[in-house]
XYZ file of C-alpha atoms in Angstrom:
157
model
C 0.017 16.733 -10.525
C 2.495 15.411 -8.298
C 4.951 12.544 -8.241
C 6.130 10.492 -5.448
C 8.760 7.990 -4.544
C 8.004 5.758 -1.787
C 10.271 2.353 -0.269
C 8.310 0.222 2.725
C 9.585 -2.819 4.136
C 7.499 -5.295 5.920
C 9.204 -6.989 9.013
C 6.964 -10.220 9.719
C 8.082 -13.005 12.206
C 9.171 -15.931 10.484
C 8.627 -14.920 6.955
C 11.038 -13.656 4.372
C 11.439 -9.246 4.684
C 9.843 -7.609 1.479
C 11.631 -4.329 0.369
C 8.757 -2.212 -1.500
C 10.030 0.389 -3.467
C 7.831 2.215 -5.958
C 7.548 5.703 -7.679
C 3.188 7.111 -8.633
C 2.087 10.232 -10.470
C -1.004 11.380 -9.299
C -3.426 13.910 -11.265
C -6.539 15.326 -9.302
C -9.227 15.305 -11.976
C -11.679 17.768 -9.604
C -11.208 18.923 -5.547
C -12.706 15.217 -4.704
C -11.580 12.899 -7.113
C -7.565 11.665 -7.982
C -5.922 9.410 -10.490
C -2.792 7.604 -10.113
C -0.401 5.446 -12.157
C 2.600 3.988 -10.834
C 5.488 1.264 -10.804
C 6.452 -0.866 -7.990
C 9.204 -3.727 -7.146
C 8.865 -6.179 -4.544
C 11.880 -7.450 -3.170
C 12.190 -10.208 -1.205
C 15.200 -11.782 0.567
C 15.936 -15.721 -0.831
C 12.949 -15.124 -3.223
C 12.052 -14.388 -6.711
C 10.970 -10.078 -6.909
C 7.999 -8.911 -8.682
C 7.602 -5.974 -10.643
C 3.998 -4.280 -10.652
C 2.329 -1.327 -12.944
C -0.884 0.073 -11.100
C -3.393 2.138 -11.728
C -5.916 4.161 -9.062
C -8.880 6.172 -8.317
C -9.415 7.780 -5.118
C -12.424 10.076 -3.619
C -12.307 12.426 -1.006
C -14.873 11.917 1.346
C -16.133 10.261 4.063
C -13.471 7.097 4.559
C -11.173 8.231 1.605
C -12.379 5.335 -0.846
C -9.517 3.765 -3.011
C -9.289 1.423 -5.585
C -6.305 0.441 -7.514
C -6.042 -2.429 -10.109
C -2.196 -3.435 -10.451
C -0.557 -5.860 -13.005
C 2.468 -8.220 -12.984
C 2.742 -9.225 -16.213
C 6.267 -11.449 -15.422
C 3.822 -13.455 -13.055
C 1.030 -13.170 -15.171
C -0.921 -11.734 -11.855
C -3.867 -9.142 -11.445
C -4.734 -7.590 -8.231
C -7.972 -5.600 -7.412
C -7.802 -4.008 -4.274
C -10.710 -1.524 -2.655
C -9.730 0.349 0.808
C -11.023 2.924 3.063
C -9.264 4.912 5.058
C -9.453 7.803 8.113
C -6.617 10.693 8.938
C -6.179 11.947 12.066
C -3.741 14.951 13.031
C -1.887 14.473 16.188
C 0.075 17.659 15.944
C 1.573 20.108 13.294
C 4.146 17.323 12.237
C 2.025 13.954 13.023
C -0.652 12.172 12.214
C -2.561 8.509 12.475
C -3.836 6.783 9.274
C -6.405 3.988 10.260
C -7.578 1.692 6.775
C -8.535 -1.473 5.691
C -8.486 -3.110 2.766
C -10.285 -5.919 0.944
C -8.075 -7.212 -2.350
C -8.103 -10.031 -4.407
C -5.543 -11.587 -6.409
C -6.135 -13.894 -9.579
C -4.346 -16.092 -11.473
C -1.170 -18.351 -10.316
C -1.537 -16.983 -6.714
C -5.514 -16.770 -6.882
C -6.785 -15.579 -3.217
C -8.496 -12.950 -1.226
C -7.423 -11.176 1.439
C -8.228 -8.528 3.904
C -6.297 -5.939 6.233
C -6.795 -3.596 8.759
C -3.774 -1.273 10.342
C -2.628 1.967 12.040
C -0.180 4.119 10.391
C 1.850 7.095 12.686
C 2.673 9.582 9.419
C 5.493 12.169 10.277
C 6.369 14.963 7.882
C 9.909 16.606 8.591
C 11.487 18.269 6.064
C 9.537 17.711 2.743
C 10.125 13.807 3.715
C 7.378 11.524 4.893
C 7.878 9.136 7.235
C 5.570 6.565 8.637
C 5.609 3.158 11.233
C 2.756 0.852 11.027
C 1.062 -2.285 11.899
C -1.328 -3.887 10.565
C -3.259 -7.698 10.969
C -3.574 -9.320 7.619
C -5.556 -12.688 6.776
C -6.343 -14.159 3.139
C -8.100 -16.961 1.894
C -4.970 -19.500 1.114
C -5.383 -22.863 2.842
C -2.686 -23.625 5.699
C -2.026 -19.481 5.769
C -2.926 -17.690 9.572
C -3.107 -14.358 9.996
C 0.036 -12.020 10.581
C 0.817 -9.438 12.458
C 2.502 -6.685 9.450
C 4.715 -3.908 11.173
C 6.018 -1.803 8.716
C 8.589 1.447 8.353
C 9.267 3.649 5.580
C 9.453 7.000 3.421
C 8.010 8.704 0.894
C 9.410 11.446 -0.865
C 7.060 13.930 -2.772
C 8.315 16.471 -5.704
């Protein structure tokens, strides 16, 4: 069992900076297979936030396959997102995280979309840090793709 606290902030040109903070509990049923519950808050500057519960199911093998179903019940929103991801170790102290991700979300917002990114991970001192980017695209009509960079940390206890 372990819990974890995590806060990411997406920097995107032209479009309003989203604060993600959020704290999971994960449980590994067996060596390969992990559950997770957990609560996050978007927070976005000169915008409404959004609160999420989510739920997971991860596998360890080949790509790391994820899915998590997540709930906004303020928004009356659903998301159902499936990803796949690969870990590399750098060093000791880094690594690179390459995923992708195919979600969809129903509802008011109603669209699909689709990522792919590079994540450095550092672990110093029982803190996580990571810096990524990542090109994201969805189905809504007048929206191009963007160019995500993120930062952030994740605390584990």
């Amino acid at each position: 069992m372990g819990v974890s606290l995590d806060s990411f902030t997406a920097l995107e040109a032209g479009q309003t900076n989203e604060l993600r903070t959020g704290v999971s509990v994960g449980y590994d049923v067996s060596e390969t297979i992990g559950l997770s519950v957990g609560y996050t808050n978007y927070d976005y500057q000169s915008a409404t936030s959004a609160d999420e519960i989510g739920f997971g199911v991860s596998v360890e093998t080949v790509l790391s396959p994820s899915v998590l179903y997540a709930t906004d019940s303020d928004n009356d929103s659903d998301v159902t997102e499936l990803s796949v991801c690969h870990e590399l170790s750098l060093s000791e102290q880094f690594g690179l995280t390459l995923c992708g991700s195919l979600g969809n979300v129903d509802a008011a917002a109603d669209y699909t979309y689709h990522s792919i990114g590079a994540t450095v991970t550092s672990s110093l001192g029982g803190a996580d840090t990571f810096a990524g980017v990542a090109l994201v695209d969805n189905d809504n009509a007048g929206s191009d793709s963007e160019t995500v960079f993120s930062v952030g940390l994740s605390l584990s206890f």
